[in-house]
Amino acid sequence: MPTSAPPSNTSSRRPRRAAEPVRPYHHGKLKEALTEAALDLAAEAGEEGVTMREAARRAGVSPGAPFRHFPDRKSLLAAAAEEALRRFRGELDIALAAARTGGPLERLKALGLGYLRWALRNPAHFQILSTRAIFDLDGAETLREDNAAIIAMMEATIAEAARSGQLRDGEVRLFVIAGRALVYGFARMFIDGHFPRWKIESEEAERLAEALIDLFITGISAKPAA
Amino acid sequence: MPTSAPPSNTSSRRPRRAAEPVRPYHHGKLKEALTEAALDLAAEAGEEGVTMREAARRAGVSPGAPFRHFPDRKSLLAAAAEEALRRFRGELDIALAAARTGGPLERLKALGLGYLRWALRNPAHFQILSTRAIFDLDGAETLREDNAAIIAMMEATIAEAARSGQLRDGEVRLFVIAGRALVYGFARMFIDGHFPRWKIESEEAERLAEALIDLFITGISAKPAA
DNA sequence: ACCTGAACACCGTTCAAGT
DNA sequence: ACCTGAACACCGTTCAAGT
């Protein structure tokens, strides 16, 4: 009912080779449209707001149509997560590139800050990309690749810091997991609505994020040779 | 259909003052039964597996009956979360009591370990107690109290360590939030199914939890006066 | 090859009617 | 006061039938 009416075509009936793809739907890039709708829905109402029927409605197709492209709801969520993770990874690449002249600990900080900034600014997308057994799906190769790439960035940076003697004694793996748990935990505390209980105002969240990362880096650093 | 048939009463029709509450349902402590069913369902199928209708089925009542006790699904989840948090807090109290002869950092470790052990062993209950805007509900006073108590335990222990000069310079609040983000993040990584991506075997999870807590405590400790 | 429309099973929620 | 049973709107998913 409330869906915007399909743009009434000028006149001629399907000039098959014309340039504008203006006619209703009946075909086209439905898969992309559904994925985009899923991302919008997640941003508007969280993961549980992502619905096959509503995505279909927004794409202007019937309730059964999405099942031609996604075997089930989980697959649609995975496609949305894939796109969200692609964007997330892009941000981290940029953050890391901007800090590439610095030392490993400086780059680690840039990475952590990029991570938390994105999570704080795109909570719903961070949510769908982190929750659920979406990773177990078959078609989730891009997802796994992007995820592995992000893990690798962190690992390489910390390993480099360790090699150059900037970290205190300890396993690199432990530092990596601790760093991830810290940023993931802070991001999820936000997403899961814990900030009010901790009296964290949303305006101070990014400042706090930076302080946490500094604390972490200082905590795993070698003591100054004073 | 498959619900176990109500236990056919011996014979006499409603001996109103009898001792045994053996007759079907039609009354009784439905609220408690529904809360218990919700906890079971969460343990079996996660938060989204908690359903008004299934809880009603397990309690042996009709689909509309739960609405006499809970205004909506969220309220039922809140009741389950309340009970889960009560148990969680009990565990932490025990952990803290067992370590009460130690110094503040020792007690902090006991608290962190208690936290992570419970989360690793009761993932579904940890999930329903941490996710969602359940805290915003009216009837959630116990929830808020227990939660505030847990936060206070952490805060007091860290503040004591700071007072006795065992921590390095820094705001107590930051240490508290960092500690919470770390344990919450590790717990959620487990619950959200990230451990396989990080090659963490479930048998080593508790060992790793301990190592993380040690790392954290060392990281915020004052350098030894060597 | 892709989409529609009706159908089924399941859910949350409401409400008149029963005890 | 508490519970039943039918009803409504919504969802995921399937499937025969259309183009």
CSV table of C-alpha atoms (C1' of nucleotides) in Angstrom, one decimal:
chain,number,residue,atom,x,y,z
A,1,MET,CA,0.0,0.0,0.0
A,2,PRO,CA,2.4,2.7,1.1
A,3,THR,CA,5.1,1.7,-1.3
A,4,SER,CA,5.9,4.5,-3.7
A,5,ALA,CA,4.2,3.7,-7.0
A,6,PRO,CA,6.4,2.5,-9.8
A,7,PRO,CA,7.5,5.5,-11.9
A,8,SER,CA,5.0,5.6,-14.7
A,9,ASN,CA,6.9,5.2,-17.9
A,10,THR,CA,6.9,7.9,-20.5
A,11,SER,CA,5.0,6.0,-23.2
A,12,SER,CA,6.6,3.5,-25.6
A,13,ARG,CA,6.4,-0.1,-24.5
A,14,ARG,CA,9.8,-1.5,-23.5
A,15,PRO,CA,12.3,0.0,-26.0
A,16,ARG,CA,14.4,-3.0,-25.2
A,17,ARG,CA,17.7,-1.4,-26.1
A,18,ALA,CA,17.0,2.0,-24.5
A,19,ALA,CA,19.4,3.5,-22.0
A,20,GLU,CA,17.2,4.1,-19.0
A,21,PRO,CA,16.2,1.2,-16.8
A,22,VAL,CA,13.0,3.0,-15.7
A,23,ARG,CA,10.3,0.4,-16.0
A,24,PRO,CA,8.8,-1.1,-12.8
A,25,TYR,CA,10.7,-4.1,-11.7
A,26,HIS,CA,9.9,-7.5,-13.1
A,27,HIS,CA,13.6,-8.0,-13.5
A,28,GLY,CA,16.8,-6.1,-13.0
A,29,LYS,CA,19.4,-6.3,-10.3
A,30,LEU,CA,17.1,-7.6,-7.6
A,31,LYS,CA,19.8,-9.2,-5.6
A,32,GLU,CA,21.7,-5.9,-5.2
A,33,ALA,CA,18.5,-4.1,-4.4
A,34,LEU,CA,17.6,-6.6,-1.7
A,35,THR,CA,21.0,-6.4,-0.2
A,36,GLU,CA,20.8,-2.6,-0.1
A,37,ALA,CA,17.3,-2.8,1.4
A,38,ALA,CA,18.7,-5.2,4.1
A,39,LEU,CA,21.4,-2.7,5.0
A,40,ASP,CA,18.9,0.1,5.3
A,41,LEU,CA,16.6,-2.0,7.4
A,42,ALA,CA,19.4,-3.0,9.7
A,43,ALA,CA,20.3,0.7,10.1
A,44,GLU,CA,16.7,1.6,10.8
A,45,ALA,CA,15.7,-1.2,13.1
A,46,GLY,CA,18.6,-3.5,13.9
A,47,GLU,CA,19.2,-7.0,12.8
A,48,GLU,CA,15.8,-8.3,13.8
A,49,GLY,CA,14.3,-5.6,11.6
A,50,VAL,CA,15.7,-7.2,8.5
A,51,THR,CA,12.8,-9.1,7.0
A,52,MET,CA,12.5,-10.9,3.7
A,53,ARG,CA,9.1,-9.5,3.1
A,54,GLU,CA,10.0,-5.9,3.9
A,55,ALA,CA,13.1,-6.1,1.7
A,56,ALA,CA,10.9,-7.5,-1.1
A,57,ARG,CA,8.4,-4.7,-0.5
A,58,ARG,CA,11.2,-2.1,-0.8
A,59,ALA,CA,12.5,-3.7,-3.9
A,60,GLY,CA,9.0,-3.7,-5.3
A,61,VAL,CA,8.6,-7.4,-5.7
A,62,SER,CA,6.4,-10.1,-4.3
A,63,PRO,CA,7.1,-11.9,-1.0
A,64,GLY,CA,8.4,-15.0,-2.8
A,65,ALA,CA,10.8,-13.3,-5.2
A,66,PRO,CA,13.8,-12.9,-2.8
A,67,PHE,CA,13.9,-16.7,-2.5
A,68,ARG,CA,15.1,-16.8,-6.2
A,69,HIS,CA,18.3,-15.1,-5.0
A,70,PHE,CA,18.7,-16.1,-1.4
A,71,PRO,CA,17.8,-19.5,-0.1
A,72,ASP,CA,16.8,-18.1,3.3
A,73,ARG,CA,16.8,-15.1,5.6
A,74,LYS,CA,20.3,-15.9,6.9
A,75,SER,CA,21.7,-15.7,3.4
A,76,LEU,CA,20.2,-12.3,2.9
A,77,LEU,CA,21.8,-11.2,6.2
A,78,ALA,CA,25.1,-12.7,5.1
A,79,ALA,CA,25.0,-10.7,1.9
A,80,ALA,CA,24.3,-7.5,3.9
A,81,ALA,CA,27.1,-8.4,6.3
A,82,GLU,CA,29.4,-9.0,3.4
A,83,GLU,CA,28.8,-5.5,2.1
A,84,ALA,CA,29.2,-4.0,5.5
A,85,LEU,CA,32.4,-5.8,6.1
A,86,ARG,CA,33.7,-4.6,2.8
A,87,ARG,CA,33.1,-1.0,3.8
A,88,PHE,CA,34.5,-1.6,7.2
A,89,ARG,CA,37.7,-3.1,5.8
A,90,GLY,CA,38.0,-0.1,3.4
A,91,GLU,CA,37.9,2.3,6.4
A,92,LEU,CA,40.6,0.3,8.2
A,93,ASP,CA,42.8,0.3,5.1
A,94,ILE,CA,42.5,4.0,4.9
A,95,ALA,CA,43.3,4.5,8.6
A,96,LEU,CA,46.3,2.2,8.3
A,97,ALA,CA,47.5,4.0,5.1
A,98,ALA,CA,47.2,7.3,6.8
A,99,ALA,CA,49.5,6.1,9.5
A,100,ARG,CA,51.9,4.2,7.4
A,101,THR,CA,54.9,6.5,8.1
A,102,GLY,CA,54.6,5.9,11.8
A,103,GLY,CA,56.0,3.1,13.9
A,104,PRO,CA,54.0,-0.1,14.6
A,105,LEU,CA,52.5,1.1,17.8
A,106,GLU,CA,51.3,4.3,16.1
A,107,ARG,CA,49.8,2.2,13.3
A,108,LEU,CA,48.2,-0.1,15.9
A,109,LYS,CA,46.6,2.9,17.5
A,110,ALA,CA,45.3,4.1,14.1
A,111,LEU,CA,43.8,0.6,13.5
A,112,GLY,CA,42.1,0.5,16.8
A,113,LEU,CA,40.7,4.0,16.5
A,114,GLY,CA,39.5,3.3,13.0
A,115,TYR,CA,37.8,0.1,14.3
A,116,LEU,CA,36.0,1.9,17.1
A,117,ARG,CA,35.1,4.9,15.2
A,118,TRP,CA,33.4,2.9,12.5
A,119,ALA,CA,31.6,0.7,15.1
A,120,LEU,CA,30.4,3.8,17.0
A,121,ARG,CA,29.2,5.5,13.8
A,122,ASN,CA,27.7,2.4,12.2
A,123,PRO,CA,26.4,0.4,15.1
A,124,ALA,CA,23.7,-1.5,13.2
A,125,HIS,CA,26.1,-2.5,10.4
A,126,PHE,CA,28.7,-3.5,13.0
A,127,GLN,CA,26.1,-5.6,14.6
A,128,ILE,CA,25.1,-7.6,11.6
A,129,LEU,CA,28.7,-8.1,10.7
A,130,SER,CA,29.6,-9.5,14.1
A,131,THR,CA,26.7,-11.4,15.3
A,132,ARG,CA,25.4,-14.8,14.2
A,133,ALA,CA,26.6,-17.9,12.6
A,134,ILE,CA,26.7,-16.2,9.2
A,135,PHE,CA,30.3,-17.1,8.7
A,136,ASP,CA,29.4,-20.8,8.5
A,137,LEU,CA,27.5,-20.3,5.3
A,138,ASP,CA,28.9,-21.5,2.0
A,139,GLY,CA,28.7,-18.3,0.0
A,140,ALA,CA,30.5,-16.4,2.6
A,141,GLU,CA,34.0,-16.5,1.1
A,142,THR,CA,34.3,-12.7,0.7
A,143,LEU,CA,33.2,-12.4,4.3
A,144,ARG,CA,35.9,-14.8,5.5
A,145,GLU,CA,38.5,-13.1,3.4
A,146,ASP,CA,37.8,-9.6,4.6
A,147,ASN,CA,37.7,-10.8,8.1
A,148,ALA,CA,41.0,-12.7,7.9
A,149,ALA,CA,42.5,-9.6,6.3
A,150,ILE,CA,41.5,-7.5,9.3
A,151,ILE,CA,42.8,-10.0,11.7
A,152,ALA,CA,46.0,-10.1,9.7
A,153,MET,CA,46.5,-6.4,9.8
A,154,MET,CA,46.3,-6.4,13.6
A,155,GLU,CA,48.5,-9.4,13.9
A,156,ALA,CA,51.2,-8.1,11.6
A,157,THR,CA,51.3,-4.7,13.3
A,158,ILE,CA,51.6,-6.2,16.8
A,159,ALA,CA,54.2,-8.8,15.6
A,160,GLU,CA,56.3,-6.0,14.1
A,161,ALA,CA,56.2,-4.1,17.4
A,162,ALA,CA,57.3,-7.2,19.2
A,163,ARG,CA,60.1,-7.8,16.8
A,164,SER,CA,61.4,-4.3,17.2
A,165,GLY,CA,61.5,-4.7,20.9
A,166,GLN,CA,58.7,-2.3,21.7
A,167,LEU,CA,56.5,-4.8,23.6
A,168,ARG,CA,57.0,-6.3,26.9
A,169,ASP,CA,57.5,-10.1,27.2
A,170,GLY,CA,54.5,-12.1,26.3
A,171,GLU,CA,52.9,-14.1,23.4
A,172,VAL,CA,51.9,-12.0,20.4
A,173,ARG,CA,48.8,-14.1,20.1
A,174,LEU,CA,47.7,-13.1,23.6
A,175,PHE,CA,48.2,-9.4,22.8
A,176,VAL,CA,46.3,-9.7,19.6
A,177,ILE,CA,43.3,-11.4,21.3
A,178,ALA,CA,43.4,-9.0,24.2
A,179,GLY,CA,43.4,-6.1,21.8
A,180,ARG,CA,40.5,-7.5,19.9
A,181,ALA,CA,38.5,-8.4,23.0
A,182,LEU,CA,39.0,-4.8,24.2
A,183,VAL,CA,37.8,-3.1,21.1
A,184,TYR,CA,35.1,-5.6,20.4
A,185,GLY,CA,33.9,-5.4,23.9
A,186,PHE,CA,33.7,-1.6,23.9
A,187,ALA,CA,31.9,-1.7,20.6
A,188,ARG,CA,29.4,-4.2,21.8
A,189,MET,CA,28.8,-2.4,25.0
A,190,PHE,CA,27.7,0.5,22.9
A,191,ILE,CA,25.6,-1.6,20.6
A,192,ASP,CA,24.0,-3.6,23.4
A,193,GLY,CA,23.0,-0.4,25.1
A,194,HIS,CA,25.3,-0.6,28.1
A,195,PHE,CA,26.7,2.9,27.9
A,196,PRO,CA,24.0,4.5,30.1
A,197,ARG,CA,24.7,2.0,32.8
A,198,TRP,CA,28.3,3.0,32.8
A,199,LYS,CA,27.4,6.7,32.6
A,200,ILE,CA,29.1,7.1,29.3
A,201,GLU,CA,27.7,10.0,27.2
A,202,SER,CA,27.6,9.4,23.5
A,203,GLU,CA,29.7,12.6,22.9
A,204,GLU,CA,32.5,11.3,25.0
A,205,ALA,CA,32.5,7.8,23.4
A,206,GLU,CA,35.2,8.5,20.9
A,207,ARG,CA,37.4,10.3,23.4
A,208,LEU,CA,37.0,7.3,25.7
A,209,ALA,CA,37.8,4.9,22.8
A,210,GLU,CA,41.1,6.7,22.2
A,211,ALA,CA,41.9,6.6,25.9
A,212,LEU,CA,41.2,2.9,26.0
A,213,ILE,CA,43.5,2.3,23.1
A,214,ASP,CA,46.3,4.3,24.6
A,215,LEU,CA,45.8,2.4,27.8
A,216,PHE,CA,46.1,-0.9,26.0
A,217,ILE,CA,49.2,0.1,24.1
A,218,THR,CA,50.9,1.4,27.1
A,219,GLY,CA,50.0,-1.7,28.9
A,220,ILE,CA,51.6,-4.0,26.4
A,221,SER,CA,54.6,-1.8,25.8
A,222,ALA,CA,58.1,-2.4,27.1
A,223,LYS,CA,58.9,-0.2,30.1
A,224,PRO,CA,60.8,2.8,29.0
A,225,ALA,CA,64.5,2.1,29.5
A,226,ALA,CA,64.8,5.0,31.9
B,1,MET,CA,-0.8,-32.1,20.3
B,2,PRO,CA,2.5,-33.5,21.6
B,3,THR,CA,2.2,-31.9,25.0
B,4,SER,CA,2.3,-34.4,27.7
B,5,ALA,CA,-1.3,-35.1,28.8
B,6,PRO,CA,-2.3,-33.5,32.1
B,7,PRO,CA,-1.8,-36.0,35.0
B,8,SER,CA,-5.2,-37.7,35.4
B,9,ASN,CA,-6.2,-36.9,38.9
B,10,THR,CA,-6.9,-39.8,41.2
B,11,SER,CA,-10.6,-39.5,41.6
B,12,SER,CA,-12.2,-37.0,43.9
B,13,ARG,CA,-13.2,-33.7,42.2
B,14,ARG,CA,-11.1,-30.8,43.5
B,15,PRO,CA,-10.5,-31.5,47.2
B,16,ARG,CA,-9.9,-27.8,47.6
B,17,ARG,CA,-7.9,-28.0,50.7
B,18,ALA,CA,-5.7,-30.9,49.8
B,19,ALA,CA,-2.0,-30.8,50.0
B,20,GLU,CA,-0.8,-31.9,46.6
B,21,PRO,CA,-0.9,-29.4,43.7
B,22,VAL,CA,-1.3,-32.2,41.2
B,23,ARG,CA,-4.2,-31.1,39.0
B,24,PRO,CA,-3.5,-29.8,35.5
B,25,TYR,CA,-2.8,-26.1,35.5
B,26,HIS,CA,-5.7,-23.7,35.4
B,27,HIS,CA,-3.8,-21.8,38.0
B,28,GLY,CA,-0.7,-22.1,40.2
B,29,LYS,CA,2.6,-20.3,39.8
B,30,LEU,CA,2.4,-19.7,36.1
B,31,LYS,CA,4.6,-16.7,36.2
B,32,GLU,CA,7.5,-18.7,37.7
B,33,ALA,CA,6.9,-21.6,35.3
B,34,LEU,CA,7.0,-19.3,32.3
B,35,THR,CA,10.2,-17.7,33.5
B,36,GLU,CA,11.8,-21.1,34.0
B,37,ALA,CA,10.6,-22.1,30.5
B,38,ALA,CA,12.1,-19.0,29.1
B,39,LEU,CA,15.5,-19.8,30.6
B,40,ASP,CA,15.4,-23.3,29.3
B,41,LEU,CA,14.4,-22.1,25.8
B,42,ALA,CA,17.3,-19.6,25.9
B,43,ALA,CA,19.7,-22.3,26.9
B,44,GLU,CA,18.4,-24.6,24.1
B,45,ALA,CA,18.1,-22.2,21.2
B,46,GLY,CA,19.4,-18.8,22.2
B,47,GLU,CA,17.5,-15.6,22.7
B,48,GLU,CA,15.4,-15.8,19.6
B,49,GLY,CA,14.3,-19.3,20.6
B,50,VAL,CA,12.4,-17.8,23.5
B,51,THR,CA,8.8,-17.6,22.4
B,52,MET,CA,5.7,-16.7,24.2
B,53,ARG,CA,3.8,-19.6,22.6
B,54,GLU,CA,6.4,-22.2,23.4
B,55,ALA,CA,6.8,-21.0,26.9
B,56,ALA,CA,3.0,-21.3,27.2
B,57,ARG,CA,3.1,-24.7,25.7
B,58,ARG,CA,5.7,-25.9,28.2
B,59,ALA,CA,3.8,-24.5,31.1
B,60,GLY,CA,0.7,-26.3,29.8
B,61,VAL,CA,-1.4,-23.2,29.2
B,62,SER,CA,-3.0,-21.6,26.2
B,63,PRO,CA,-1.2,-19.0,24.0
B,64,GLY,CA,-2.9,-16.1,25.5
B,65,ALA,CA,-2.3,-17.0,29.1
B,66,PRO,CA,1.2,-15.6,29.4
B,67,PHE,CA,-0.2,-12.1,28.7
B,68,ARG,CA,-1.9,-12.2,32.0
B,69,HIS,CA,1.5,-12.1,33.6
B,70,PHE,CA,3.8,-10.4,31.1
B,71,PRO,CA,2.6,-7.5,28.9
B,72,ASP,CA,4.8,-8.6,26.0
B,73,ARG,CA,7.7,-10.9,25.0
B,74,LYS,CA,10.3,-8.3,26.1
B,75,SER,CA,8.9,-8.6,29.6
B,76,LEU,CA,9.3,-12.3,29.7
B,77,LEU,CA,12.8,-12.0,28.5
B,78,ALA,CA,13.5,-9.4,31.2
B,79,ALA,CA,12.1,-11.8,33.8
B,80,ALA,CA,14.5,-14.5,32.5
B,81,ALA,CA,17.4,-12.1,32.5
B,82,GLU,CA,16.6,-11.0,36.0
B,83,GLU,CA,16.8,-14.6,37.2
B,84,ALA,CA,20.0,-15.2,35.2
B,85,LEU,CA,21.6,-12.1,36.6
B,86,ARG,CA,20.7,-13.1,40.1
B,87,ARG,CA,22.6,-16.4,39.6
B,88,PHE,CA,25.5,-14.6,37.9
B,89,ARG,CA,25.8,-12.2,40.8
B,90,GLY,CA,25.7,-15.1,43.2
B,91,GLU,CA,28.7,-16.7,41.5
B,92,LEU,CA,30.6,-13.5,41.6
B,93,ASP,CA,29.8,-13.0,45.3
B,94,ILE,CA,31.2,-16.5,45.9
B,95,ALA,CA,34.3,-15.9,43.8
B,96,LEU,CA,35.0,-12.7,45.6
B,97,ALA,CA,34.4,-14.2,49.0
B,98,ALA,CA,36.8,-17.0,48.3
B,99,ALA,CA,39.5,-14.4,47.6
B,100,ARG,CA,38.7,-12.0,50.4
B,101,THR,CA,41.9,-12.7,52.2
B,102,GLY,CA,44.0,-11.6,49.2
B,103,GLY,CA,45.0,-8.1,48.1
B,104,PRO,CA,42.8,-6.0,45.8
B,105,LEU,CA,44.5,-7.2,42.6
B,106,GLU,CA,44.1,-10.8,43.7
B,107,ARG,CA,40.4,-10.1,44.3
B,108,LEU,CA,40.1,-8.4,40.9
B,109,LYS,CA,41.5,-11.4,39.2
B,110,ALA,CA,39.0,-13.7,41.1
B,111,LEU,CA,36.2,-11.4,40.0
B,112,GLY,CA,37.4,-11.4,36.3
B,113,LEU,CA,37.8,-15.2,36.3
B,114,GLY,CA,34.4,-15.7,37.9
B,115,TYR,CA,32.9,-13.4,35.3
B,116,LEU,CA,34.4,-15.2,32.4
B,117,ARG,CA,33.9,-18.7,33.7
B,118,TRP,CA,30.2,-18.1,34.2
B,119,ALA,CA,29.9,-16.5,30.7
B,120,LEU,CA,31.8,-19.4,29.1
B,121,ARG,CA,29.7,-22.0,30.9
B,122,ASN,CA,26.3,-20.3,30.5
B,123,PRO,CA,26.6,-18.5,27.2
B,124,ALA,CA,22.9,-18.3,26.5
B,125,HIS,CA,22.0,-16.9,29.8
B,126,PHE,CA,24.9,-14.5,29.6
B,127,GLN,CA,23.4,-13.5,26.2
B,128,ILE,CA,19.9,-12.7,27.4
B,129,LEU,CA,21.3,-10.8,30.3
B,130,SER,CA,23.6,-8.6,28.3
B,131,THR,CA,21.7,-8.0,25.0
B,132,ARG,CA,18.8,-5.7,24.4
B,133,ALA,CA,17.0,-2.8,25.8
B,134,ILE,CA,15.6,-4.9,28.6
B,135,PHE,CA,17.0,-2.6,31.2
B,136,ASP,CA,14.8,0.2,30.1
B,137,LEU,CA,11.7,-1.6,31.3
B,138,ASP,CA,9.8,-0.5,34.4
B,139,GLY,CA,9.8,-3.8,36.3
B,140,ALA,CA,13.5,-4.2,35.9
B,141,GLU,CA,14.6,-2.9,39.3
B,142,THR,CA,16.2,-6.1,40.5
B,143,LEU,CA,18.0,-6.2,37.2
B,144,ARG,CA,19.4,-2.8,37.7
B,145,GLU,CA,20.3,-3.4,41.3
B,146,ASP,CA,22.2,-6.6,40.6
B,147,ASN,CA,23.9,-5.0,37.7
B,148,ALA,CA,24.9,-2.0,39.7
B,149,ALA,CA,26.2,-4.3,42.4
B,150,ILE,CA,28.4,-6.0,40.0
B,151,ILE,CA,29.8,-2.8,38.6
B,152,ALA,CA,30.3,-1.6,42.2
B,153,MET,CA,32.3,-4.7,43.1
B,154,MET,CA,34.7,-4.1,40.2
B,155,GLU,CA,34.9,-0.4,40.9
B,156,ALA,CA,35.6,-0.8,44.6
B,157,THR,CA,38.3,-3.4,44.1
B,158,ILE,CA,40.1,-1.3,41.5
B,159,ALA,CA,39.8,1.9,43.5
B,160,GLU,CA,41.3,0.1,46.5
B,161,ALA,CA,44.2,-1.1,44.4
B,162,ALA,CA,44.7,2.5,43.3
B,163,ARG,CA,44.6,3.8,46.8
B,164,SER,CA,47.2,1.4,48.0
B,165,GLY,CA,49.5,2.5,45.2
B,166,GLN,CA,49.4,-0.7,43.3
B,167,LEU,CA,48.3,0.8,40.0
B,168,ARG,CA,50.1,3.0,37.6
B,169,ASP,CA,48.9,6.5,37.0
B,170,GLY,CA,45.5,6.9,35.4
B,171,GLU,CA,41.9,7.4,36.1
B,172,VAL,CA,40.1,4.6,38.0
B,173,ARG,CA,37.1,5.0,35.7
B,174,LEU,CA,39.2,4.2,32.7
B,175,PHE,CA,40.7,1.1,34.2
B,176,VAL,CA,37.2,0.0,35.2
B,177,ILE,CA,35.8,0.5,31.7
B,178,ALA,CA,38.8,-1.2,30.1
B,179,GLY,CA,38.5,-4.2,32.4
B,180,ARG,CA,34.8,-4.5,31.6
B,181,ALA,CA,35.3,-4.1,27.9
B,182,LEU,CA,38.0,-6.7,27.9
B,183,VAL,CA,35.9,-9.4,29.7
B,184,TYR,CA,32.7,-8.5,28.0
B,185,GLY,CA,34.4,-8.6,24.6
B,186,PHE,CA,36.0,-12.0,25.3
B,187,ALA,CA,32.6,-13.3,26.5
B,188,ARG,CA,30.8,-12.0,23.4
B,189,MET,CA,33.4,-13.2,21.0
B,190,PHE,CA,32.6,-16.6,22.4
B,191,ILE,CA,28.8,-16.1,22.3
B,192,ASP,CA,28.8,-14.6,18.8
B,193,GLY,CA,30.8,-17.5,17.5
B,194,HIS,CA,34.1,-15.8,16.8
B,195,PHE,CA,36.4,-18.3,18.5
B,196,PRO,CA,36.8,-20.5,15.5
B,197,ARG,CA,38.0,-17.5,13.4
B,198,TRP,CA,40.6,-16.8,16.1
B,199,LYS,CA,41.6,-20.5,16.3
B,200,ILE,CA,40.6,-20.7,19.9
B,201,GLU,CA,39.6,-24.2,20.9
B,202,SER,CA,36.9,-24.4,23.5
B,203,GLU,CA,39.1,-26.4,25.9
B,204,GLU,CA,41.7,-23.6,26.0
B,205,ALA,CA,39.1,-20.8,26.5
B,206,GLU,CA,39.3,-20.8,30.3
B,207,ARG,CA,43.1,-20.9,30.3
B,208,LEU,CA,43.1,-18.0,27.8
B,209,ALA,CA,40.6,-16.1,30.0
B,210,GLU,CA,43.0,-16.4,32.9
B,211,ALA,CA,45.9,-15.2,30.7
B,212,LEU,CA,43.9,-12.2,29.5
B,213,ILE,CA,43.1,-11.2,33.0
B,214,ASP,CA,46.7,-11.5,34.1
B,215,LEU,CA,47.7,-9.4,31.1
B,216,PHE,CA,45.2,-6.8,32.1
B,217,ILE,CA,46.2,-6.6,35.7
B,218,THR,CA,49.9,-6.5,34.8
B,219,GLY,CA,49.1,-3.8,32.3
B,220,ILE,CA,47.5,-1.5,34.8
B,221,SER,CA,49.8,-2.3,37.7
B,222,ALA,CA,52.5,0.1,38.9
B,223,LYS,CA,55.9,-1.0,37.7
B,224,PRO,CA,57.8,-3.0,40.3
B,225,ALA,CA,60.0,-0.7,42.3
B,226,ALA,CA,63.0,-2.7,41.1
C,1,DA,C1',15.2,-17.3,-16.1
C,2,DC,C1',12.8,-14.7,-13.1
C,3,DC,C1',8.5,-13.2,-10.8
C,4,DT,C1',3.5,-13.6,-8.9
C,5,DG,C1',-0.1,-15.2,-5.8
C,6,DA,C1',-1.9,-18.2,-2.9
C,7,DA,C1',-1.0,-21.3,0.6
C,8,DC,C1',1.0,-23.3,5.1
C,9,DA,C1',3.0,-23.2,9.6
C,10,DC,C1',4.5,-20.3,13.1
C,11,DC,C1',4.6,-15.9,16.1
C,12,DG,C1',3.0,-11.9,19.0
C,13,DT,C1',-1.0,-9.9,20.7
C,14,DT,C1',-6.0,-9.0,21.7
C,15,DC,C1',-10.4,-10.0,23.4
C,16,DA,C1',-14.8,-12.0,24.4
C,17,DA,C1',-16.3,-15.8,26.9
C,18,DG,C1',-15.8,-19.2,30.3
C,19,DT,C1',-14.5,-21.1,35.4
D,1,DA,C1',-8.7,-13.5,39.3
D,2,DC,C1',-7.0,-16.3,35.9
D,3,DC,C1',-7.4,-19.1,31.7
D,4,DT,C1',-9.4,-20.6,27.0
D,5,DG,C1',-10.2,-20.2,22.0
D,6,DA,C1',-10.7,-17.8,18.2
D,7,DA,C1',-9.1,-14.1,15.7
D,8,DC,C1',-5.8,-10.7,13.4
D,9,DA,C1',-1.6,-9.0,11.4
D,10,DC,C1',2.9,-10.3,10.4
D,11,DC,C1',6.8,-13.6,9.1
D,12,DG,C1',9.6,-17.3,6.6
D,13,DT,C1',9.1,-20.4,3.1
D,14,DT,C1',7.1,-23.3,-0.8
D,15,DC,C1',5.2,-24.0,-5.1
D,16,DA,C1',2.2,-24.1,-9.1
D,17,DA,C1',1.4,-20.9,-12.6
D,18,DG,C1',2.4,-17.0,-15.3
D,19,DT,C1',5.7,-13.9,-18.6
